[in-house]
Amino acid sequence: MADAPQAVMFAVVSVNRQAIGGGMAPIFYAEDIAERDRIAMWLSRITNCIVHDLHDGSLALTVNAPAPKKSSSSSHQGG
């Protein structure tokens, strides 16, 4: 779908320091799964992001970037 907004990585919350390293998104490390889930829940509530389970002890949080605005190619000529 050409007009769909693009998902943008917002943050990563993980209990697995070996699974996630570097990148452009901030990484929040948690001591256990309960803390990981609590951090992700609060971030998602504050930012209205979507949480995705990566099944390696990590959660990826994404937001949808707005679709690019379409420019009007037709002009109105009066007479």
PDB file of N, CA, C and O in Angstrom, residues 2-79:
ATOM      1  N   ALA A   2       0.859   2.015  -1.026  1.00  0.00           N
ATOM      2  CA  ALA A   2       1.770   3.138  -1.197  1.00  0.00           C
ATOM      3  C   ALA A   2       1.540   4.261  -0.197  1.00  0.00           C
ATOM      4  O   ALA A   2       2.470   4.946   0.181  1.00  0.00           O
ATOM      5  N   ASP A   3       0.303   4.474   0.241  1.00  0.00           N
ATOM      6  CA  ASP A   3       0.009   5.595   1.127  1.00  0.00           C
ATOM      7  C   ASP A   3       0.096   5.240   2.605  1.00  0.00           C
ATOM      8  O   ASP A   3      -0.171   6.071   3.452  1.00  0.00           O
ATOM      9  N   ALA A   4       0.474   4.005   2.931  1.00  0.00           N
ATOM     10  CA  ALA A   4       0.542   3.593   4.337  1.00  0.00           C
ATOM     11  C   ALA A   4       1.725   4.267   5.014  1.00  0.00           C
ATOM     12  O   ALA A   4       2.789   4.420   4.417  1.00  0.00           O
ATOM     13  N   PRO A   5       1.536   4.688   6.274  1.00  0.00           N
ATOM     14  CA  PRO A   5       2.669   5.257   7.003  1.00  0.00           C
ATOM     15  C   PRO A   5       3.753   4.209   7.199  1.00  0.00           C
ATOM     16  O   PRO A   5       3.485   3.019   7.247  1.00  0.00           O
ATOM     17  N   GLN A   6       4.967   4.650   7.306  1.00  0.00           N
ATOM     18  CA  GLN A   6       6.107   3.752   7.475  1.00  0.00           C
ATOM     19  C   GLN A   6       6.421   3.592   8.956  1.00  0.00           C
ATOM     20  O   GLN A   6       6.495   4.575   9.691  1.00  0.00           O
ATOM     21  N   ALA A   7       6.608   2.351   9.404  1.00  0.00           N
ATOM     22  CA  ALA A   7       6.972   2.111  10.797  1.00  0.00           C
ATOM     23  C   ALA A   7       8.411   2.545  11.028  1.00  0.00           C
ATOM     24  O   ALA A   7       9.288   2.284  10.224  1.00  0.00           O
ATOM     25  N   VAL A   8       8.637   3.225  12.149  1.00  0.00           N
ATOM     26  CA  VAL A   8       9.959   3.713  12.511  1.00  0.00           C
ATOM     27  C   VAL A   8      10.313   3.146  13.877  1.00  0.00           C
ATOM     28  O   VAL A   8       9.510   3.220  14.812  1.00  0.00           O
ATOM     29  N   MET A   9      11.514   2.578  14.000  1.00  0.00           N
ATOM     30  CA  MET A   9      11.965   2.041  15.277  1.00  0.00           C
ATOM     31  C   MET A   9      12.080   3.181  16.269  1.00  0.00           C
ATOM     32  O   MET A   9      12.737   4.186  16.000  1.00  0.00           O
ATOM     33  N   PHE A  10      11.431   3.022  17.398  1.00  0.00           N
ATOM     34  CA  PHE A  10      11.420   4.060  18.425  1.00  0.00           C
ATOM     35  C   PHE A  10      12.391   3.730  19.552  1.00  0.00           C
ATOM     36  O   PHE A  10      13.165   4.563  19.980  1.00  0.00           O
ATOM     37  N   ALA A  11      12.348   2.487  20.039  1.00  0.00           N
ATOM     38  CA  ALA A  11      13.215   2.055  21.139  1.00  0.00           C
ATOM     39  C   ALA A  11      13.211   0.536  21.203  1.00  0.00           C
ATOM     40  O   ALA A  11      12.375  -0.125  20.599  1.00  0.00           O
ATOM     41  N   VAL A  12      14.152  -0.012  21.973  1.00  0.00           N
ATOM     42  CA  VAL A  12      14.228  -1.439  22.242  1.00  0.00           C
ATOM     43  C   VAL A  12      14.330  -1.608  23.745  1.00  0.00           C
ATOM     44  O   VAL A  12      15.064  -0.874  24.407  1.00  0.00           O
ATOM     45  N   VAL A  13      13.572  -2.564  24.274  1.00  0.00           N
ATOM     46  CA  VAL A  13      13.655  -2.913  25.688  1.00  0.00           C
ATOM     47  C   VAL A  13      14.046  -4.382  25.749  1.00  0.00           C
ATOM     48  O   VAL A  13      13.405  -5.216  25.121  1.00  0.00           O
ATOM     49  N   SER A  14      15.130  -4.701  26.483  1.00  0.00           N
ATOM     50  CA  SER A  14      15.647  -6.058  26.443  1.00  0.00           C
ATOM     51  C   SER A  14      16.208  -6.513  27.784  1.00  0.00           C
ATOM     52  O   SER A  14      16.673  -5.695  28.581  1.00  0.00           O
ATOM     53  N   VAL A  15      16.162  -7.815  28.005  1.00  0.00           N
ATOM     54  CA  VAL A  15      16.843  -8.435  29.137  1.00  0.00           C
ATOM     55  C   VAL A  15      18.099  -9.147  28.647  1.00  0.00           C
ATOM     56  O   VAL A  15      18.861  -9.671  29.433  1.00  0.00           O
ATOM     57  N   ASN A  16      18.307  -9.143  27.347  1.00  0.00           N
ATOM     58  CA  ASN A  16      19.400  -9.887  26.722  1.00  0.00           C
ATOM     59  C   ASN A  16      20.415  -8.910  26.121  1.00  0.00           C
ATOM     60  O   ASN A  16      20.240  -8.436  25.009  1.00  0.00           O
ATOM     61  N   ARG A  17      21.483  -8.626  26.846  1.00  0.00           N
ATOM     62  CA  ARG A  17      22.487  -7.670  26.365  1.00  0.00           C
ATOM     63  C   ARG A  17      23.235  -8.166  25.132  1.00  0.00           C
ATOM     64  O   ARG A  17      23.776  -7.372  24.367  1.00  0.00           O
ATOM     65  N   GLN A  18      23.295  -9.482  24.915  1.00  0.00           N
ATOM     66  CA  GLN A  18      23.987 -10.021  23.750  1.00  0.00           C
ATOM     67  C   GLN A  18      23.141  -9.936  22.485  1.00  0.00           C
ATOM     68  O   GLN A  18      23.671  -9.960  21.383  1.00  0.00           O
ATOM     69  N   ALA A  19      21.824  -9.849  22.617  1.00  0.00           N
ATOM     70  CA  ALA A  19      20.946  -9.843  21.449  1.00  0.00           C
ATOM     71  C   ALA A  19      20.876  -8.474  20.779  1.00  0.00           C
ATOM     72  O   ALA A  19      20.694  -8.386  19.573  1.00  0.00           O
ATOM     73  N   ILE A  20      21.032  -7.418  21.548  1.00  0.00           N
ATOM     74  CA  ILE A  20      20.840  -6.070  21.027  1.00  0.00           C
ATOM     75  C   ILE A  20      22.085  -5.244  21.317  1.00  0.00           C
ATOM     76  O   ILE A  20      22.572  -5.218  22.439  1.00  0.00           O
ATOM     77  N   GLY A  21      22.576  -4.547  20.320  1.00  0.00           N
ATOM     78  CA  GLY A  21      23.722  -3.676  20.532  1.00  0.00           C
ATOM     79  C   GLY A  21      23.836  -2.639  19.445  1.00  0.00           C
ATOM     80  O   GLY A  21      23.740  -2.962  18.275  1.00  0.00           O
ATOM     81  N   GLY A  22      24.000  -1.404  19.826  1.00  0.00           N
ATOM     82  CA  GLY A  22      24.180  -0.321  18.866  1.00  0.00           C
ATOM     83  C   GLY A  22      22.933  -0.026  18.061  1.00  0.00           C
ATOM     84  O   GLY A  22      21.909  -0.665  18.215  1.00  0.00           O
ATOM     85  N   GLY A  23      23.022   0.961  17.225  1.00  0.00           N
ATOM     86  CA  GLY A  23      21.900   1.347  16.389  1.00  0.00           C
ATOM     87  C   GLY A  23      21.431   2.749  16.711  1.00  0.00           C
ATOM     88  O   GLY A  23      21.996   3.442  17.545  1.00  0.00           O
ATOM     89  N   MET A  24      20.369   3.150  16.050  1.00  0.00           N
ATOM     90  CA  MET A  24      19.870   4.508  16.222  1.00  0.00           C
ATOM     91  C   MET A  24      18.801   4.623  17.295  1.00  0.00           C
ATOM     92  O   MET A  24      18.552   5.709  17.783  1.00  0.00           O
ATOM     93  N   ALA A  25      18.165   3.530  17.656  1.00  0.00           N
ATOM     94  CA  ALA A  25      17.109   3.572  18.667  1.00  0.00           C
ATOM     95  C   ALA A  25      17.717   3.402  20.056  1.00  0.00           C
ATOM     96  O   ALA A  25      18.656   2.630  20.233  1.00  0.00           O
ATOM     97  N   PRO A  26      17.198   4.127  21.052  1.00  0.00           N
ATOM     98  CA  PRO A  26      17.690   3.906  22.408  1.00  0.00           C
ATOM     99  C   PRO A  26      17.365   2.494  22.879  1.00  0.00           C
ATOM    100  O   PRO A  26      16.342   1.927  22.509  1.00  0.00           O
ATOM    101  N   ILE A  27      18.257   1.935  23.691  1.00  0.00           N
ATOM    102  CA  ILE A  27      18.075   0.586  24.223  1.00  0.00           C
ATOM    103  C   ILE A  27      17.925   0.686  25.734  1.00  0.00           C
ATOM    104  O   ILE A  27      18.773   1.275  26.403  1.00  0.00           O
ATOM    105  N   PHE A  28      16.839   0.129  26.253  1.00  0.00           N
ATOM    106  CA  PHE A  28      16.600   0.067  27.687  1.00  0.00           C
ATOM    107  C   PHE A  28      16.831  -1.365  28.125  1.00  0.00           C
ATOM    108  O   PHE A  28      16.168  -2.277  27.626  1.00  0.00           O
ATOM    109  N   TYR A  29      17.785  -1.592  29.027  1.00  0.00           N
ATOM    110  CA  TYR A  29      18.051  -2.932  29.532  1.00  0.00           C
ATOM    111  C   TYR A  29      17.308  -3.123  30.853  1.00  0.00           C
ATOM    112  O   TYR A  29      17.383  -2.278  31.740  1.00  0.00           O
ATOM    113  N   ALA A  30      16.603  -4.246  30.977  1.00  0.00           N
ATOM    114  CA  ALA A  30      15.849  -4.573  32.181  1.00  0.00           C
ATOM    115  C   ALA A  30      16.492  -5.774  32.869  1.00  0.00           C
ATOM    116  O   ALA A  30      17.136  -6.598  32.221  1.00  0.00           O
ATOM    117  N   GLU A  31      16.281  -5.867  34.163  1.00  0.00           N
ATOM    118  CA  GLU A  31      16.834  -6.977  34.945  1.00  0.00           C
ATOM    119  C   GLU A  31      16.102  -8.294  34.694  1.00  0.00           C
ATOM    120  O   GLU A  31      16.686  -9.356  34.770  1.00  0.00           O
ATOM    121  N   ASP A  32      14.788  -8.203  34.414  1.00  0.00           N
ATOM    122  CA  ASP A  32      13.988  -9.418  34.201  1.00  0.00           C
ATOM    123  C   ASP A  32      12.814  -9.095  33.280  1.00  0.00           C
ATOM    124  O   ASP A  32      12.604  -7.948  32.895  1.00  0.00           O
ATOM    125  N   ILE A  33      12.068 -10.129  32.924  1.00  0.00           N
ATOM    126  CA  ILE A  33      10.947  -9.983  31.983  1.00  0.00           C
ATOM    127  C   ILE A  33       9.875  -9.048  32.535  1.00  0.00           C
ATOM    128  O   ILE A  33       9.307  -8.240  31.799  1.00  0.00           O
ATOM    129  N   ALA A  34       9.601  -9.125  33.824  1.00  0.00           N
ATOM    130  CA  ALA A  34       8.573  -8.265  34.427  1.00  0.00           C
ATOM    131  C   ALA A  34       8.960  -6.787  34.295  1.00  0.00           C
ATOM    132  O   ALA A  34       8.134  -5.947  33.934  1.00  0.00           O
ATOM    133  N   GLU A  35      10.224  -6.474  34.558  1.00  0.00           N
ATOM    134  CA  GLU A  35      10.682  -5.090  34.424  1.00  0.00           C
ATOM    135  C   GLU A  35      10.668  -4.661  32.960  1.00  0.00           C
ATOM    136  O   GLU A  35      10.289  -3.538  32.628  1.00  0.00           O
ATOM    137  N   ARG A  36      11.072  -5.566  32.058  1.00  0.00           N
ATOM    138  CA  ARG A  36      11.043  -5.274  30.622  1.00  0.00           C
ATOM    139  C   ARG A  36       9.636  -4.914  30.175  1.00  0.00           C
ATOM    140  O   ARG A  36       9.419  -3.906  29.491  1.00  0.00           O
ATOM    141  N   ASP A  37       8.663  -5.725  30.600  1.00  0.00           N
ATOM    142  CA  ASP A  37       7.278  -5.484  30.212  1.00  0.00           C
ATOM    143  C   ASP A  37       6.742  -4.179  30.802  1.00  0.00           C
ATOM    144  O   ASP A  37       5.992  -3.457  30.144  1.00  0.00           O
ATOM    145  N   ARG A  38       7.132  -3.867  32.022  1.00  0.00           N
ATOM    146  CA  ARG A  38       6.686  -2.634  32.673  1.00  0.00           C
ATOM    147  C   ARG A  38       7.263  -1.410  31.942  1.00  0.00           C
ATOM    148  O   ARG A  38       6.542  -0.445  31.676  1.00  0.00           O
ATOM    149  N   ILE A  39       8.545  -1.457  31.595  1.00  0.00           N
ATOM    150  CA  ILE A  39       9.162  -0.339  30.862  1.00  0.00           C
ATOM    151  C   ILE A  39       8.478  -0.151  29.508  1.00  0.00           C
ATOM    152  O   ILE A  39       8.125   0.971  29.129  1.00  0.00           O
ATOM    153  N   ALA A  40       8.269  -1.236  28.786  1.00  0.00           N
ATOM    154  CA  ALA A  40       7.614  -1.158  27.470  1.00  0.00           C
ATOM    155  C   ALA A  40       6.191  -0.638  27.590  1.00  0.00           C
ATOM    156  O   ALA A  40       5.741   0.153  26.756  1.00  0.00           O
ATOM    157  N   MET A  41       5.480  -1.081  28.626  1.00  0.00           N
ATOM    158  CA  MET A  41       4.098  -0.614  28.820  1.00  0.00           C
ATOM    159  C   MET A  41       4.070   0.900  29.013  1.00  0.00           C
ATOM    160  O   MET A  41       3.283   1.597  28.367  1.00  0.00           O
ATOM    161  N   TRP A  42       4.931   1.416  29.879  1.00  0.00           N
ATOM    162  CA  TRP A  42       4.927   2.861  30.132  1.00  0.00           C
ATOM    163  C   TRP A  42       5.366   3.645  28.904  1.00  0.00           C
ATOM    164  O   TRP A  42       4.783   4.685  28.580  1.00  0.00           O
ATOM    165  N   LEU A  43       6.376   3.168  28.200  1.00  0.00           N
ATOM    166  CA  LEU A  43       6.787   3.858  26.977  1.00  0.00           C
ATOM    167  C   LEU A  43       5.664   3.868  25.943  1.00  0.00           C
ATOM    168  O   LEU A  43       5.443   4.872  25.267  1.00  0.00           O
ATOM    169  N   SER A  44       4.947   2.751  25.828  1.00  0.00           N
ATOM    170  CA  SER A  44       3.861   2.695  24.840  1.00  0.00           C
ATOM    171  C   SER A  44       2.702   3.603  25.236  1.00  0.00           C
ATOM    172  O   SER A  44       2.075   4.212  24.379  1.00  0.00           O
ATOM    173  N   ARG A  45       2.434   3.710  26.527  1.00  0.00           N
ATOM    174  CA  ARG A  45       1.363   4.615  26.979  1.00  0.00           C
ATOM    175  C   ARG A  45       1.734   6.076  26.768  1.00  0.00           C
ATOM    176  O   ARG A  45       0.908   6.889  26.376  1.00  0.00           O
ATOM    177  N   ILE A  46       2.986   6.407  27.049  1.00  0.00           N
ATOM    178  CA  ILE A  46       3.432   7.798  26.934  1.00  0.00           C
ATOM    179  C   ILE A  46       3.525   8.231  25.475  1.00  0.00           C
ATOM    180  O   ILE A  46       3.155   9.343  25.122  1.00  0.00           O
ATOM    181  N   THR A  47       4.015   7.353  24.609  1.00  0.00           N
ATOM    182  CA  THR A  47       4.287   7.728  23.222  1.00  0.00           C
ATOM    183  C   THR A  47       3.275   7.198  22.211  1.00  0.00           C
ATOM    184  O   THR A  47       3.371   7.521  21.033  1.00  0.00           O
ATOM    185  N   ASN A  48       2.355   6.351  22.657  1.00  0.00           N
ATOM    186  CA  ASN A  48       1.366   5.733  21.765  1.00  0.00           C
ATOM    187  C   ASN A  48       2.048   4.885  20.687  1.00  0.00           C
ATOM    188  O   ASN A  48       1.640   4.886  19.523  1.00  0.00           O
ATOM    189  N   CYS A  49       3.111   4.183  21.072  1.00  0.00           N
ATOM    190  CA  CYS A  49       3.832   3.331  20.126  1.00  0.00           C
ATOM    191  C   CYS A  49       3.298   1.897  20.180  1.00  0.00           C
ATOM    192  O   CYS A  49       2.485   1.561  21.035  1.00  0.00           O
ATOM    193  N   ILE A  50       3.765   1.081  19.274  1.00  0.00           N
ATOM    194  CA  ILE A  50       3.367  -0.321  19.184  1.00  0.00           C
ATOM    195  C   ILE A  50       4.526  -1.177  19.669  1.00  0.00           C
ATOM    196  O   ILE A  50       5.684  -0.919  19.324  1.00  0.00           O
ATOM    197  N   VAL A  51       4.235  -2.200  20.476  1.00  0.00           N
ATOM    198  CA  VAL A  51       5.262  -3.072  21.037  1.00  0.00           C
ATOM    199  C   VAL A  51       5.256  -4.400  20.281  1.00  0.00           C
ATOM    200  O   VAL A  51       4.209  -5.018  20.107  1.00  0.00           O
ATOM    201  N   HIS A  52       6.446  -4.830  19.835  1.00  0.00           N
ATOM    202  CA  HIS A  52       6.601  -6.081  19.099  1.00  0.00           C
ATOM    203  C   HIS A  52       7.559  -6.988  19.863  1.00  0.00           C
ATOM    204  O   HIS A  52       8.670  -6.567  20.196  1.00  0.00           O
ATOM    205  N   ASP A  53       7.153  -8.223  20.116  1.00  0.00           N
ATOM    206  CA  ASP A  53       8.007  -9.188  20.809  1.00  0.00           C
ATOM    207  C   ASP A  53       8.940  -9.830  19.799  1.00  0.00           C
ATOM    208  O   ASP A  53       8.498 -10.442  18.828  1.00  0.00           O
ATOM    209  N   LEU A  54      10.257  -9.705  20.019  1.00  0.00           N
ATOM    210  CA  LEU A  54      11.239 -10.290  19.111  1.00  0.00           C
ATOM    211  C   LEU A  54      11.598 -11.728  19.483  1.00  0.00           C
ATOM    212  O   LEU A  54      12.402 -12.362  18.809  1.00  0.00           O
ATOM    213  N   HIS A  55      11.031 -12.234  20.550  1.00  0.00           N
ATOM    214  CA  HIS A  55      11.203 -13.619  21.001  1.00  0.00           C
ATOM    215  C   HIS A  55      12.647 -13.979  21.317  1.00  0.00           C
ATOM    216  O   HIS A  55      13.046 -15.128  21.165  1.00  0.00           O
ATOM    217  N   ASP A  56      13.427 -13.002  21.732  1.00  0.00           N
ATOM    218  CA  ASP A  56      14.795 -13.266  22.183  1.00  0.00           C
ATOM    219  C   ASP A  56      15.068 -12.543  23.501  1.00  0.00           C
ATOM    220  O   ASP A  56      16.208 -12.300  23.852  1.00  0.00           O
ATOM    221  N   GLY A  57      13.992 -12.185  24.194  1.00  0.00           N
ATOM    222  CA  GLY A  57      14.111 -11.404  25.421  1.00  0.00           C
ATOM    223  C   GLY A  57      14.005  -9.913  25.173  1.00  0.00           C
ATOM    224  O   GLY A  57      14.157  -9.117  26.089  1.00  0.00           O
ATOM    225  N   SER A  58      13.737  -9.543  23.924  1.00  0.00           N
ATOM    226  CA  SER A  58      13.689  -8.125  23.550  1.00  0.00           C
ATOM    227  C   SER A  58      12.323  -7.744  23.001  1.00  0.00           C
ATOM    228  O   SER A  58      11.640  -8.565  22.384  1.00  0.00           O
ATOM    229  N   LEU A  59      11.974  -6.488  23.206  1.00  0.00           N
ATOM    230  CA  LEU A  59      10.767  -5.905  22.635  1.00  0.00           C
ATOM    231  C   LEU A  59      11.184  -4.711  21.789  1.00  0.00           C
ATOM    232  O   LEU A  59      11.989  -3.887  22.226  1.00  0.00           O
ATOM    233  N   ALA A  60      10.674  -4.601  20.578  1.00  0.00           N
ATOM    234  CA  ALA A  60      10.914  -3.450  19.717  1.00  0.00           C
ATOM    235  C   ALA A  60       9.685  -2.566  19.751  1.00  0.00           C
ATOM    236  O   ALA A  60       8.556  -3.049  19.626  1.00  0.00           O
ATOM    237  N   LEU A  61       9.882  -1.278  19.953  1.00  0.00           N
ATOM    238  CA  LEU A  61       8.790  -0.319  19.988  1.00  0.00           C
ATOM    239  C   LEU A  61       8.862   0.522  18.727  1.00  0.00           C
ATOM    240  O   LEU A  61       9.919   1.069  18.399  1.00  0.00           O
ATOM    241  N   THR A  62       7.751   0.599  18.010  1.00  0.00           N
ATOM    242  CA  THR A  62       7.722   1.360  16.763  1.00  0.00           C
ATOM    243  C   THR A  62       6.596   2.375  16.780  1.00  0.00           C
ATOM    244  O   THR A  62       5.594   2.200  17.473  1.00  0.00           O
ATOM    245  N   VAL A  63       6.781   3.419  16.018  1.00  0.00           N
ATOM    246  CA  VAL A  63       5.730   4.407  15.776  1.00  0.00           C
ATOM    247  C   VAL A  63       5.570   4.510  14.271  1.00  0.00           C
ATOM    248  O   VAL A  63       6.492   4.199  13.517  1.00  0.00           O
ATOM    249  N   ASN A  64       4.422   4.933  13.827  1.00  0.00           N
ATOM    250  CA  ASN A  64       4.193   5.099  12.400  1.00  0.00           C
ATOM    251  C   ASN A  64       4.458   6.533  12.009  1.00  0.00           C
ATOM    252  O   ASN A  64       3.873   7.454  12.566  1.00  0.00           O
ATOM    253  N   ALA A  65       5.372   6.703  11.070  1.00  0.00           N
ATOM    254  CA  ALA A  65       5.649   8.034  10.537  1.00  0.00           C
ATOM    255  C   ALA A  65       4.477   8.430   9.652  1.00  0.00           C
ATOM    256  O   ALA A  65       3.903   7.590   8.965  1.00  0.00           O
ATOM    257  N   PRO A  66       4.115   9.693   9.661  1.00  0.00           N
ATOM    258  CA  PRO A  66       3.005  10.112   8.796  1.00  0.00           C
ATOM    259  C   PRO A  66       3.355   9.902   7.329  1.00  0.00           C
ATOM    260  O   PRO A  66       4.512  10.012   6.942  1.00  0.00           O
ATOM    261  N   ALA A  67       2.349   9.565   6.560  1.00  0.00           N
ATOM    262  CA  ALA A  67       2.541   9.406   5.117  1.00  0.00           C
ATOM    263  C   ALA A  67       2.926  10.753   4.521  1.00  0.00           C
ATOM    264  O   ALA A  67       2.467  11.795   4.992  1.00  0.00           O
ATOM    265  N   PRO A  68       3.774  10.754   3.512  1.00  0.00           N
ATOM    266  CA  PRO A  68       4.152  12.018   2.877  1.00  0.00           C
ATOM    267  C   PRO A  68       2.927  12.708   2.290  1.00  0.00           C
ATOM    268  O   PRO A  68       2.025  12.043   1.761  1.00  0.00           O
ATOM    269  N   LYS A  69       2.903  14.016   2.422  1.00  0.00           N
ATOM    270  CA  LYS A  69       1.778  14.777   1.878  1.00  0.00           C
ATOM    271  C   LYS A  69       1.860  14.800   0.359  1.00  0.00           C
ATOM    272  O   LYS A  69       2.934  14.960  -0.217  1.00  0.00           O
ATOM    273  N   LYS A  70       0.704  14.609  -0.266  1.00  0.00           N
ATOM    274  CA  LYS A  70       0.656  14.643  -1.729  1.00  0.00           C
ATOM    275  C   LYS A  70       0.589  16.091  -2.183  1.00  0.00           C
ATOM    276  O   LYS A  70      -0.139  16.900  -1.614  1.00  0.00           O
ATOM    277  N   SER A  71       1.347  16.399  -3.202  1.00  0.00           N
ATOM    278  CA  SER A  71       1.311  17.757  -3.741  1.00  0.00           C
ATOM    279  C   SER A  71       0.202  17.849  -4.778  1.00  0.00           C
ATOM    280  O   SER A  71      -0.090  16.875  -5.477  1.00  0.00           O
ATOM    281  N   SER A  72      -0.396  18.981  -4.857  1.00  0.00           N
ATOM    282  CA  SER A  72      -1.466  19.212  -5.829  1.00  0.00           C
ATOM    283  C   SER A  72      -0.843  19.593  -7.155  1.00  0.00           C
ATOM    284  O   SER A  72      -0.182  20.621  -7.274  1.00  0.00           O
ATOM    285  N   SER A  73      -1.034  18.747  -8.163  1.00  0.00           N
ATOM    286  CA  SER A  73      -0.435  19.025  -9.481  1.00  0.00           C
ATOM    287  C   SER A  73      -1.380  19.796 -10.386  1.00  0.00           C
ATOM    288  O   SER A  73      -0.986  20.294 -11.420  1.00  0.00           O
ATOM    289  N   SER A  74      -2.643  19.879  -9.992  1.00  0.00           N
ATOM    290  CA  SER A  74      -3.576  20.625 -10.836  1.00  0.00           C
ATOM    291  C   SER A  74      -3.675  22.056 -10.345  1.00  0.00           C
ATOM    292  O   SER A  74      -3.674  22.323  -9.157  1.00  0.00           O
ATOM    293  N   SER A  75      -3.704  22.982 -11.254  1.00  0.00           N
ATOM    294  CA  SER A  75      -3.843  24.392 -10.884  1.00  0.00           C
ATOM    295  C   SER A  75      -5.150  24.931 -11.442  1.00  0.00           C
ATOM    296  O   SER A  75      -5.642  24.476 -12.461  1.00  0.00           O
ATOM    297  N   HIS A  76      -5.680  25.883 -10.733  1.00  0.00           N
ATOM    298  CA  HIS A  76      -6.957  26.484 -11.134  1.00  0.00           C
ATOM    299  C   HIS A  76      -6.659  27.767 -11.890  1.00  0.00           C
ATOM    300  O   HIS A  76      -5.954  28.631 -11.402  1.00  0.00           O
ATOM    301  N   GLN A  77      -7.158  27.857 -13.119  1.00  0.00           N
ATOM    302  CA  GLN A  77      -6.962  29.076 -13.903  1.00  0.00           C
ATOM    303  C   GLN A  77      -8.302  29.745 -14.114  1.00  0.00           C
ATOM    304  O   GLN A  77      -9.222  29.117 -14.593  1.00  0.00           O
ATOM    305  N   GLY A  78      -8.367  30.971 -13.720  1.00  0.00           N
ATOM    306  CA  GLY A  78      -9.624  31.723 -13.857  1.00  0.00           C
ATOM    307  C   GLY A  78      -9.676  32.475 -15.166  1.00  0.00           C
ATOM    308  O   GLY A  78      -8.690  32.707 -15.831  1.00  0.00           O
ATOM    309  N   GLY A  79     -10.848  32.923 -15.604  1.00  0.00           N
ATOM    310  CA  GLY A  79     -10.916  33.574 -16.882  1.00  0.00           C
ATOM    311  C   GLY A  79     -11.779  34.685 -16.931  1.00  0.00           C
ATOM    312  O   GLY A  79     -12.354  35.480 -16.537  1.00  0.00           O
TER     313      GLY A  79
END
